[in-house]
């Protein structure tokens, strides 16, 4: 039997903050492993890759919920957590699909709607080849993972995520002000 929750982190670990997706998976696996002996959520399967490809359509099957984690070069700080839907007319290529495109392929391949899916887009800043994860992106990732743990642990996951996202945004703004990082963005 497949794990009911699938979390996919994608991005290029050699391109600075583009590593946020795979880095998130490694950190989340460690965090969840520490919960041994505590009340644990249903099993979770974790996957990482450089990009989403059409072959992932088989990994999405027979799940209750799916989270895609990726770096965002622009948008909300420290992160956004939004529901995803398949979009007809979304460009579909054999390489580098968007999450919405992958859900469209899923819908056509399996002939039914995908399970509830979400995109956790963690704000990144530096995407140069050979660059490490930036300090700002690491702070954003920490906030995103704290929210995601709450979402995983609670049956009303989406409501918990929305509250945590709002709290994290306020907390990160305060952290940026205290550290002077707000002037470097």
JSON list of C-alpha atoms in Angstrom, two decimals:
[
{"chain": "A", "resi": 1, "resn": "UNK", "atom": "CA", "xyz": [0.00, 0.00, 0.00]},
{"chain": "A", "resi": 2, "resn": "UNK", "atom": "CA", "xyz": [1.24, 3.50, -0.85]},
{"chain": "A", "resi": 3, "resn": "UNK", "atom": "CA", "xyz": [1.73, 6.22, 1.72]},
{"chain": "A", "resi": 4, "resn": "UNK", "atom": "CA", "xyz": [-1.33, 8.48, 1.72]},
{"chain": "A", "resi": 5, "resn": "UNK", "atom": "CA", "xyz": [0.80, 11.65, 1.68]},
{"chain": "A", "resi": 6, "resn": "UNK", "atom": "CA", "xyz": [3.40, 12.32, -1.01]},
{"chain": "A", "resi": 7, "resn": "UNK", "atom": "CA", "xyz": [5.80, 15.25, -0.74]},
{"chain": "A", "resi": 8, "resn": "UNK", "atom": "CA", "xyz": [7.95, 16.09, -3.77]},
{"chain": "A", "resi": 9, "resn": "UNK", "atom": "CA", "xyz": [10.82, 18.56, -3.50]},
{"chain": "A", "resi": 10, "resn": "UNK", "atom": "CA", "xyz": [12.37, 19.62, -6.76]},
{"chain": "A", "resi": 11, "resn": "UNK", "atom": "CA", "xyz": [15.16, 21.94, -7.87]},
{"chain": "A", "resi": 12, "resn": "UNK", "atom": "CA", "xyz": [18.85, 21.99, -8.71]},
{"chain": "A", "resi": 13, "resn": "UNK", "atom": "CA", "xyz": [21.12, 21.58, -5.65]},
{"chain": "A", "resi": 14, "resn": "UNK", "atom": "CA", "xyz": [23.99, 23.17, -7.62]},
{"chain": "A", "resi": 15, "resn": "UNK", "atom": "CA", "xyz": [22.19, 26.48, -8.18]},
{"chain": "A", "resi": 16, "resn": "UNK", "atom": "CA", "xyz": [22.02, 28.23, -4.81]},
{"chain": "A", "resi": 17, "resn": "UNK", "atom": "CA", "xyz": [18.47, 28.72, -3.57]},
{"chain": "A", "resi": 18, "resn": "UNK", "atom": "CA", "xyz": [17.09, 26.47, -6.32]},
{"chain": "A", "resi": 19, "resn": "UNK", "atom": "CA", "xyz": [18.12, 23.72, -3.87]},
{"chain": "A", "resi": 20, "resn": "UNK", "atom": "CA", "xyz": [15.23, 24.66, -1.55]},
{"chain": "A", "resi": 21, "resn": "UNK", "atom": "CA", "xyz": [12.99, 21.79, -2.74]},
{"chain": "A", "resi": 22, "resn": "UNK", "atom": "CA", "xyz": [15.48, 18.93, -2.23]},
{"chain": "A", "resi": 23, "resn": "UNK", "atom": "CA", "xyz": [16.85, 20.59, 0.93]},
{"chain": "A", "resi": 24, "resn": "UNK", "atom": "CA", "xyz": [13.32, 20.79, 2.33]},
{"chain": "A", "resi": 25, "resn": "UNK", "atom": "CA", "xyz": [12.81, 17.05, 1.78]},
{"chain": "A", "resi": 26, "resn": "UNK", "atom": "CA", "xyz": [16.04, 16.13, 3.57]},
{"chain": "A", "resi": 27, "resn": "UNK", "atom": "CA", "xyz": [15.21, 18.40, 6.51]},
{"chain": "A", "resi": 28, "resn": "UNK", "atom": "CA", "xyz": [11.58, 17.23, 6.71]},
{"chain": "A", "resi": 29, "resn": "UNK", "atom": "CA", "xyz": [12.62, 13.57, 6.73]},
{"chain": "A", "resi": 30, "resn": "UNK", "atom": "CA", "xyz": [14.97, 14.30, 9.67]},
{"chain": "A", "resi": 31, "resn": "UNK", "atom": "CA", "xyz": [12.29, 16.26, 11.53]},
{"chain": "A", "resi": 32, "resn": "UNK", "atom": "CA", "xyz": [9.66, 13.57, 11.09]},
{"chain": "A", "resi": 33, "resn": "UNK", "atom": "CA", "xyz": [12.10, 10.79, 12.10]},
{"chain": "A", "resi": 34, "resn": "UNK", "atom": "CA", "xyz": [12.61, 12.58, 15.45]},
{"chain": "A", "resi": 35, "resn": "UNK", "atom": "CA", "xyz": [8.94, 12.08, 16.23]},
{"chain": "A", "resi": 36, "resn": "UNK", "atom": "CA", "xyz": [9.52, 8.41, 17.07]},
{"chain": "A", "resi": 37, "resn": "UNK", "atom": "CA", "xyz": [7.35, 7.46, 20.03]},
{"chain": "A", "resi": 38, "resn": "UNK", "atom": "CA", "xyz": [5.09, 10.48, 19.56]},
{"chain": "A", "resi": 39, "resn": "UNK", "atom": "CA", "xyz": [1.74, 10.52, 17.87]},
{"chain": "A", "resi": 40, "resn": "UNK", "atom": "CA", "xyz": [2.67, 10.36, 14.22]},
{"chain": "A", "resi": 41, "resn": "UNK", "atom": "CA", "xyz": [0.74, 11.18, 11.10]},
{"chain": "A", "resi": 42, "resn": "UNK", "atom": "CA", "xyz": [-0.01, 8.56, 8.49]},
{"chain": "A", "resi": 43, "resn": "UNK", "atom": "CA", "xyz": [3.04, 7.41, 6.51]},
{"chain": "A", "resi": 44, "resn": "UNK", "atom": "CA", "xyz": [4.63, 9.89, 4.12]},
{"chain": "A", "resi": 45, "resn": "UNK", "atom": "CA", "xyz": [6.60, 9.21, 0.96]},
{"chain": "A", "resi": 46, "resn": "UNK", "atom": "CA", "xyz": [9.26, 11.74, -0.06]},
{"chain": "A", "resi": 47, "resn": "UNK", "atom": "CA", "xyz": [10.67, 12.22, -3.56]},
{"chain": "A", "resi": 48, "resn": "UNK", "atom": "CA", "xyz": [13.26, 14.62, -4.95]},
{"chain": "A", "resi": 49, "resn": "UNK", "atom": "CA", "xyz": [14.37, 15.48, -8.46]},
{"chain": "A", "resi": 50, "resn": "UNK", "atom": "CA", "xyz": [15.83, 18.33, -10.48]},
{"chain": "A", "resi": 51, "resn": "UNK", "atom": "CA", "xyz": [12.49, 18.97, -12.19]},
{"chain": "A", "resi": 52, "resn": "UNK", "atom": "CA", "xyz": [9.01, 17.52, -12.53]},
{"chain": "A", "resi": 53, "resn": "UNK", "atom": "CA", "xyz": [8.71, 15.09, -15.41]},
{"chain": "A", "resi": 54, "resn": "UNK", "atom": "CA", "xyz": [5.82, 13.25, -16.99]},
{"chain": "A", "resi": 55, "resn": "UNK", "atom": "CA", "xyz": [6.89, 9.99, -15.29]},
{"chain": "A", "resi": 56, "resn": "UNK", "atom": "CA", "xyz": [5.81, 11.42, -11.93]},
{"chain": "A", "resi": 57, "resn": "UNK", "atom": "CA", "xyz": [2.19, 10.87, -13.01]},
{"chain": "A", "resi": 58, "resn": "UNK", "atom": "CA", "xyz": [2.41, 7.29, -11.71]},
{"chain": "A", "resi": 59, "resn": "UNK", "atom": "CA", "xyz": [3.80, 8.43, -8.33]},
{"chain": "A", "resi": 60, "resn": "UNK", "atom": "CA", "xyz": [0.76, 10.67, -7.76]},
{"chain": "A", "resi": 61, "resn": "UNK", "atom": "CA", "xyz": [-1.73, 7.81, -8.02]},
{"chain": "A", "resi": 62, "resn": "UNK", "atom": "CA", "xyz": [-3.48, 6.35, -4.96]},
{"chain": "A", "resi": 63, "resn": "UNK", "atom": "CA", "xyz": [-2.65, 9.26, -2.63]},
{"chain": "A", "resi": 64, "resn": "UNK", "atom": "CA", "xyz": [-4.84, 11.27, -0.27]},
{"chain": "A", "resi": 65, "resn": "UNK", "atom": "CA", "xyz": [-2.82, 14.48, -0.61]},
{"chain": "A", "resi": 66, "resn": "UNK", "atom": "CA", "xyz": [0.31, 15.74, -2.33]},
{"chain": "A", "resi": 67, "resn": "UNK", "atom": "CA", "xyz": [2.65, 18.65, -1.67]},
{"chain": "A", "resi": 68, "resn": "UNK", "atom": "CA", "xyz": [5.11, 20.01, -4.21]},
{"chain": "A", "resi": 69, "resn": "UNK", "atom": "CA", "xyz": [8.00, 22.04, -2.76]},
{"chain": "A", "resi": 70, "resn": "UNK", "atom": "CA", "xyz": [9.95, 24.44, -4.98]},
{"chain": "A", "resi": 71, "resn": "UNK", "atom": "CA", "xyz": [12.01, 27.61, -4.78]},
{"chain": "A", "resi": 72, "resn": "UNK", "atom": "CA", "xyz": [10.31, 30.83, -5.87]},
{"chain": "A", "resi": 73, "resn": "UNK", "atom": "CA", "xyz": [12.42, 33.61, -7.41]},
{"chain": "A", "resi": 74, "resn": "UNK", "atom": "CA", "xyz": [9.66, 36.11, -6.63]},
{"chain": "A", "resi": 75, "resn": "UNK", "atom": "CA", "xyz": [6.46, 36.22, -4.65]},
{"chain": "A", "resi": 76, "resn": "UNK", "atom": "CA", "xyz": [5.48, 35.93, -1.02]},
{"chain": "A", "resi": 77, "resn": "UNK", "atom": "CA", "xyz": [8.05, 35.85, 1.75]},
{"chain": "A", "resi": 78, "resn": "UNK", "atom": "CA", "xyz": [8.86, 33.68, 3.52]},
{"chain": "A", "resi": 79, "resn": "UNK", "atom": "CA", "xyz": [6.73, 31.25, 1.47]},
{"chain": "A", "resi": 80, "resn": "UNK", "atom": "CA", "xyz": [3.33, 30.62, -0.02]},
{"chain": "A", "resi": 81, "resn": "UNK", "atom": "CA", "xyz": [1.21, 27.49, 0.37]},
{"chain": "A", "resi": 82, "resn": "UNK", "atom": "CA", "xyz": [-1.54, 27.26, -2.23]},
{"chain": "A", "resi": 83, "resn": "UNK", "atom": "CA", "xyz": [-3.88, 24.57, -3.55]},
{"chain": "A", "resi": 84, "resn": "UNK", "atom": "CA", "xyz": [-3.15, 23.34, -7.08]},
{"chain": "A", "resi": 85, "resn": "UNK", "atom": "CA", "xyz": [-5.52, 22.23, -9.80]},
{"chain": "A", "resi": 86, "resn": "UNK", "atom": "CA", "xyz": [-5.08, 20.71, -13.22]},
{"chain": "A", "resi": 87, "resn": "UNK", "atom": "CA", "xyz": [-5.39, 23.37, -15.90]},
{"chain": "A", "resi": 88, "resn": "UNK", "atom": "CA", "xyz": [-6.56, 22.47, -19.36]},
{"chain": "A", "resi": 89, "resn": "UNK", "atom": "CA", "xyz": [-4.55, 24.31, -21.97]},
{"chain": "A", "resi": 90, "resn": "UNK", "atom": "CA", "xyz": [-1.44, 24.38, -19.77]},
{"chain": "A", "resi": 91, "resn": "UNK", "atom": "CA", "xyz": [1.62, 23.67, -21.98]},
{"chain": "A", "resi": 92, "resn": "UNK", "atom": "CA", "xyz": [2.79, 20.09, -21.65]},
{"chain": "A", "resi": 93, "resn": "UNK", "atom": "CA", "xyz": [6.32, 19.12, -22.60]},
{"chain": "A", "resi": 94, "resn": "UNK", "atom": "CA", "xyz": [8.28, 15.96, -22.01]},
{"chain": "A", "resi": 95, "resn": "UNK", "atom": "CA", "xyz": [10.70, 17.75, -19.64]},
{"chain": "A", "resi": 96, "resn": "UNK", "atom": "CA", "xyz": [10.28, 20.30, -16.86]},
{"chain": "A", "resi": 97, "resn": "UNK", "atom": "CA", "xyz": [6.55, 20.30, -16.24]},
{"chain": "A", "resi": 98, "resn": "UNK", "atom": "CA", "xyz": [4.88, 22.73, -13.86]},
{"chain": "A", "resi": 99, "resn": "UNK", "atom": "CA", "xyz": [2.86, 21.14, -11.05]},
{"chain": "A", "resi": 100, "resn": "UNK", "atom": "CA", "xyz": [-0.39, 22.23, -12.79]},
{"chain": "A", "resi": 101, "resn": "UNK", "atom": "CA", "xyz": [0.79, 20.61, -16.05]},
{"chain": "A", "resi": 102, "resn": "UNK", "atom": "CA", "xyz": [1.64, 17.40, -14.22]},
{"chain": "A", "resi": 103, "resn": "UNK", "atom": "CA", "xyz": [-1.86, 17.35, -12.70]},
{"chain": "A", "resi": 104, "resn": "UNK", "atom": "CA", "xyz": [-3.34, 17.82, -16.17]},
{"chain": "A", "resi": 105, "resn": "UNK", "atom": "CA", "xyz": [-1.34, 14.83, -17.43]},
{"chain": "A", "resi": 106, "resn": "UNK", "atom": "CA", "xyz": [-2.50, 12.87, -14.37]},
{"chain": "A", "resi": 107, "resn": "UNK", "atom": "CA", "xyz": [-6.14, 13.67, -15.15]},
{"chain": "A", "resi": 108, "resn": "UNK", "atom": "CA", "xyz": [-5.79, 12.51, -18.77]},
{"chain": "A", "resi": 109, "resn": "UNK", "atom": "CA", "xyz": [-3.74, 9.42, -17.94]},
{"chain": "A", "resi": 110, "resn": "UNK", "atom": "CA", "xyz": [-5.82, 8.16, -15.00]},
{"chain": "A", "resi": 111, "resn": "UNK", "atom": "CA", "xyz": [-9.17, 9.53, -16.28]},
{"chain": "A", "resi": 112, "resn": "UNK", "atom": "CA", "xyz": [-10.07, 11.10, -12.95]},
{"chain": "A", "resi": 113, "resn": "UNK", "atom": "CA", "xyz": [-9.09, 14.14, -10.91]},
{"chain": "A", "resi": 114, "resn": "UNK", "atom": "CA", "xyz": [-5.91, 14.03, -8.87]},
{"chain": "A", "resi": 115, "resn": "UNK", "atom": "CA", "xyz": [-6.08, 14.07, -5.07]},
{"chain": "A", "resi": 116, "resn": "UNK", "atom": "CA", "xyz": [-5.83, 17.42, -3.26]},
{"chain": "A", "resi": 117, "resn": "UNK", "atom": "CA", "xyz": [-2.48, 18.98, -4.19]},
{"chain": "A", "resi": 118, "resn": "UNK", "atom": "CA", "xyz": [-0.61, 21.99, -2.84]},
{"chain": "A", "resi": 119, "resn": "UNK", "atom": "CA", "xyz": [2.43, 24.02, -3.85]},
{"chain": "A", "resi": 120, "resn": "UNK", "atom": "CA", "xyz": [4.79, 25.16, -1.10]},
{"chain": "A", "resi": 121, "resn": "UNK", "atom": "CA", "xyz": [6.81, 27.88, -2.84]},
{"chain": "A", "resi": 122, "resn": "UNK", "atom": "CA", "xyz": [9.71, 28.96, -0.63]},
{"chain": "A", "resi": 123, "resn": "UNK", "atom": "CA", "xyz": [11.16, 32.37, -1.51]},
{"chain": "A", "resi": 124, "resn": "UNK", "atom": "CA", "xyz": [14.74, 32.22, -2.77]},
{"chain": "A", "resi": 125, "resn": "UNK", "atom": "CA", "xyz": [17.10, 35.00, -3.82]},
{"chain": "A", "resi": 126, "resn": "UNK", "atom": "CA", "xyz": [20.34, 33.63, -5.30]},
{"chain": "A", "resi": 127, "resn": "UNK", "atom": "CA", "xyz": [20.25, 31.05, -8.10]},
{"chain": "A", "resi": 128, "resn": "UNK", "atom": "CA", "xyz": [23.81, 31.19, -9.44]},
{"chain": "A", "resi": 129, "resn": "UNK", "atom": "CA", "xyz": [25.61, 28.00, -10.41]},
{"chain": "A", "resi": 130, "resn": "UNK", "atom": "CA", "xyz": [27.80, 26.79, -7.55]},
{"chain": "A", "resi": 131, "resn": "UNK", "atom": "CA", "xyz": [26.29, 29.14, -4.96]},
{"chain": "A", "resi": 132, "resn": "UNK", "atom": "CA", "xyz": [25.25, 27.76, -1.56]},
{"chain": "A", "resi": 133, "resn": "UNK", "atom": "CA", "xyz": [21.80, 28.21, -0.07]},
{"chain": "A", "resi": 134, "resn": "UNK", "atom": "CA", "xyz": [21.48, 31.85, 1.03]},
{"chain": "A", "resi": 135, "resn": "UNK", "atom": "CA", "xyz": [20.92, 32.73, 4.69]},
{"chain": "A", "resi": 136, "resn": "UNK", "atom": "CA", "xyz": [17.61, 34.43, 3.82]},
{"chain": "A", "resi": 137, "resn": "UNK", "atom": "CA", "xyz": [16.38, 31.37, 1.94]},
{"chain": "A", "resi": 138, "resn": "UNK", "atom": "CA", "xyz": [17.34, 29.12, 4.87]},
{"chain": "A", "resi": 139, "resn": "UNK", "atom": "CA", "xyz": [15.28, 31.32, 7.22]},
{"chain": "A", "resi": 140, "resn": "UNK", "atom": "CA", "xyz": [12.36, 31.12, 4.80]},
{"chain": "A", "resi": 141, "resn": "UNK", "atom": "CA", "xyz": [12.74, 27.34, 4.59]},
{"chain": "A", "resi": 142, "resn": "UNK", "atom": "CA", "xyz": [12.72, 26.99, 8.38]},
{"chain": "A", "resi": 143, "resn": "UNK", "atom": "CA", "xyz": [9.42, 28.91, 8.53]},
{"chain": "A", "resi": 144, "resn": "UNK", "atom": "CA", "xyz": [7.96, 26.84, 5.67]},
{"chain": "A", "resi": 145, "resn": "UNK", "atom": "CA", "xyz": [8.91, 23.55, 7.31]},
{"chain": "A", "resi": 146, "resn": "UNK", "atom": "CA", "xyz": [7.41, 24.59, 10.64]},
{"chain": "A", "resi": 147, "resn": "UNK", "atom": "CA", "xyz": [4.14, 25.33, 8.84]},
{"chain": "A", "resi": 148, "resn": "UNK", "atom": "CA", "xyz": [4.29, 22.07, 6.87]},
{"chain": "A", "resi": 149, "resn": "UNK", "atom": "CA", "xyz": [4.83, 20.01, 10.02]},
{"chain": "A", "resi": 150, "resn": "UNK", "atom": "CA", "xyz": [1.69, 21.56, 11.50]},
{"chain": "A", "resi": 151, "resn": "UNK", "atom": "CA", "xyz": [-0.19, 20.78, 8.30]},
{"chain": "A", "resi": 152, "resn": "UNK", "atom": "CA", "xyz": [0.99, 17.16, 8.35]},
{"chain": "A", "resi": 153, "resn": "UNK", "atom": "CA", "xyz": [0.18, 16.67, 12.04]},
{"chain": "A", "resi": 154, "resn": "UNK", "atom": "CA", "xyz": [-3.34, 18.10, 12.01]},
{"chain": "A", "resi": 155, "resn": "UNK", "atom": "CA", "xyz": [-6.43, 16.59, 10.39]},
{"chain": "A", "resi": 156, "resn": "UNK", "atom": "CA", "xyz": [-7.58, 20.11, 9.45]},
{"chain": "A", "resi": 157, "resn": "UNK", "atom": "CA", "xyz": [-4.26, 20.60, 7.67]},
{"chain": "A", "resi": 158, "resn": "UNK", "atom": "CA", "xyz": [-5.20, 23.39, 5.29]},
{"chain": "A", "resi": 159, "resn": "UNK", "atom": "CA", "xyz": [-6.65, 25.60, 8.03]},
{"chain": "A", "resi": 160, "resn": "UNK", "atom": "CA", "xyz": [-3.53, 25.01, 10.12]},
{"chain": "A", "resi": 161, "resn": "UNK", "atom": "CA", "xyz": [-1.35, 25.89, 7.14]},
{"chain": "A", "resi": 162, "resn": "UNK", "atom": "CA", "xyz": [-3.19, 29.14, 6.49]},
{"chain": "A", "resi": 163, "resn": "UNK", "atom": "CA", "xyz": [-2.78, 30.23, 10.13]},
{"chain": "A", "resi": 164, "resn": "UNK", "atom": "CA", "xyz": [0.87, 29.19, 10.23]},
{"chain": "A", "resi": 165, "resn": "UNK", "atom": "CA", "xyz": [1.59, 30.97, 6.95]},
{"chain": "A", "resi": 166, "resn": "UNK", "atom": "CA", "xyz": [0.15, 34.22, 8.30]},
{"chain": "A", "resi": 167, "resn": "UNK", "atom": "CA", "xyz": [2.09, 33.87, 11.57]},
{"chain": "A", "resi": 168, "resn": "UNK", "atom": "CA", "xyz": [5.31, 33.01, 9.73]},
{"chain": "A", "resi": 169, "resn": "UNK", "atom": "CA", "xyz": [5.02, 36.02, 7.44]},
{"chain": "A", "resi": 170, "resn": "UNK", "atom": "CA", "xyz": [4.71, 38.33, 10.45]},
{"chain": "A", "resi": 171, "resn": "UNK", "atom": "CA", "xyz": [7.55, 36.54, 12.28]},
{"chain": "A", "resi": 172, "resn": "UNK", "atom": "CA", "xyz": [9.87, 36.66, 9.27]},
{"chain": "A", "resi": 173, "resn": "UNK", "atom": "CA", "xyz": [9.25, 40.38, 8.76]},
{"chain": "A", "resi": 174, "resn": "UNK", "atom": "CA", "xyz": [10.21, 40.95, 12.39]},
{"chain": "A", "resi": 175, "resn": "UNK", "atom": "CA", "xyz": [13.31, 38.76, 12.00]},
{"chain": "A", "resi": 176, "resn": "UNK", "atom": "CA", "xyz": [14.36, 40.66, 8.85]},
{"chain": "A", "resi": 177, "resn": "UNK", "atom": "CA", "xyz": [13.98, 43.96, 10.70]},
{"chain": "A", "resi": 178, "resn": "UNK", "atom": "CA", "xyz": [16.02, 42.76, 13.69]},
{"chain": "A", "resi": 179, "resn": "UNK", "atom": "CA", "xyz": [18.85, 41.38, 11.54]},
{"chain": "A", "resi": 180, "resn": "UNK", "atom": "CA", "xyz": [18.87, 44.18, 8.97]},
{"chain": "A", "resi": 181, "resn": "UNK", "atom": "CA", "xyz": [18.15, 41.65, 6.20]},
{"chain": "A", "resi": 182, "resn": "UNK", "atom": "CA", "xyz": [15.13, 43.64, 5.01]},
{"chain": "A", "resi": 183, "resn": "UNK", "atom": "CA", "xyz": [17.48, 46.08, 3.26]},
{"chain": "A", "resi": 184, "resn": "UNK", "atom": "CA", "xyz": [19.25, 43.34, 1.28]},
{"chain": "A", "resi": 185, "resn": "UNK", "atom": "CA", "xyz": [16.23, 42.05, -0.62]}
]
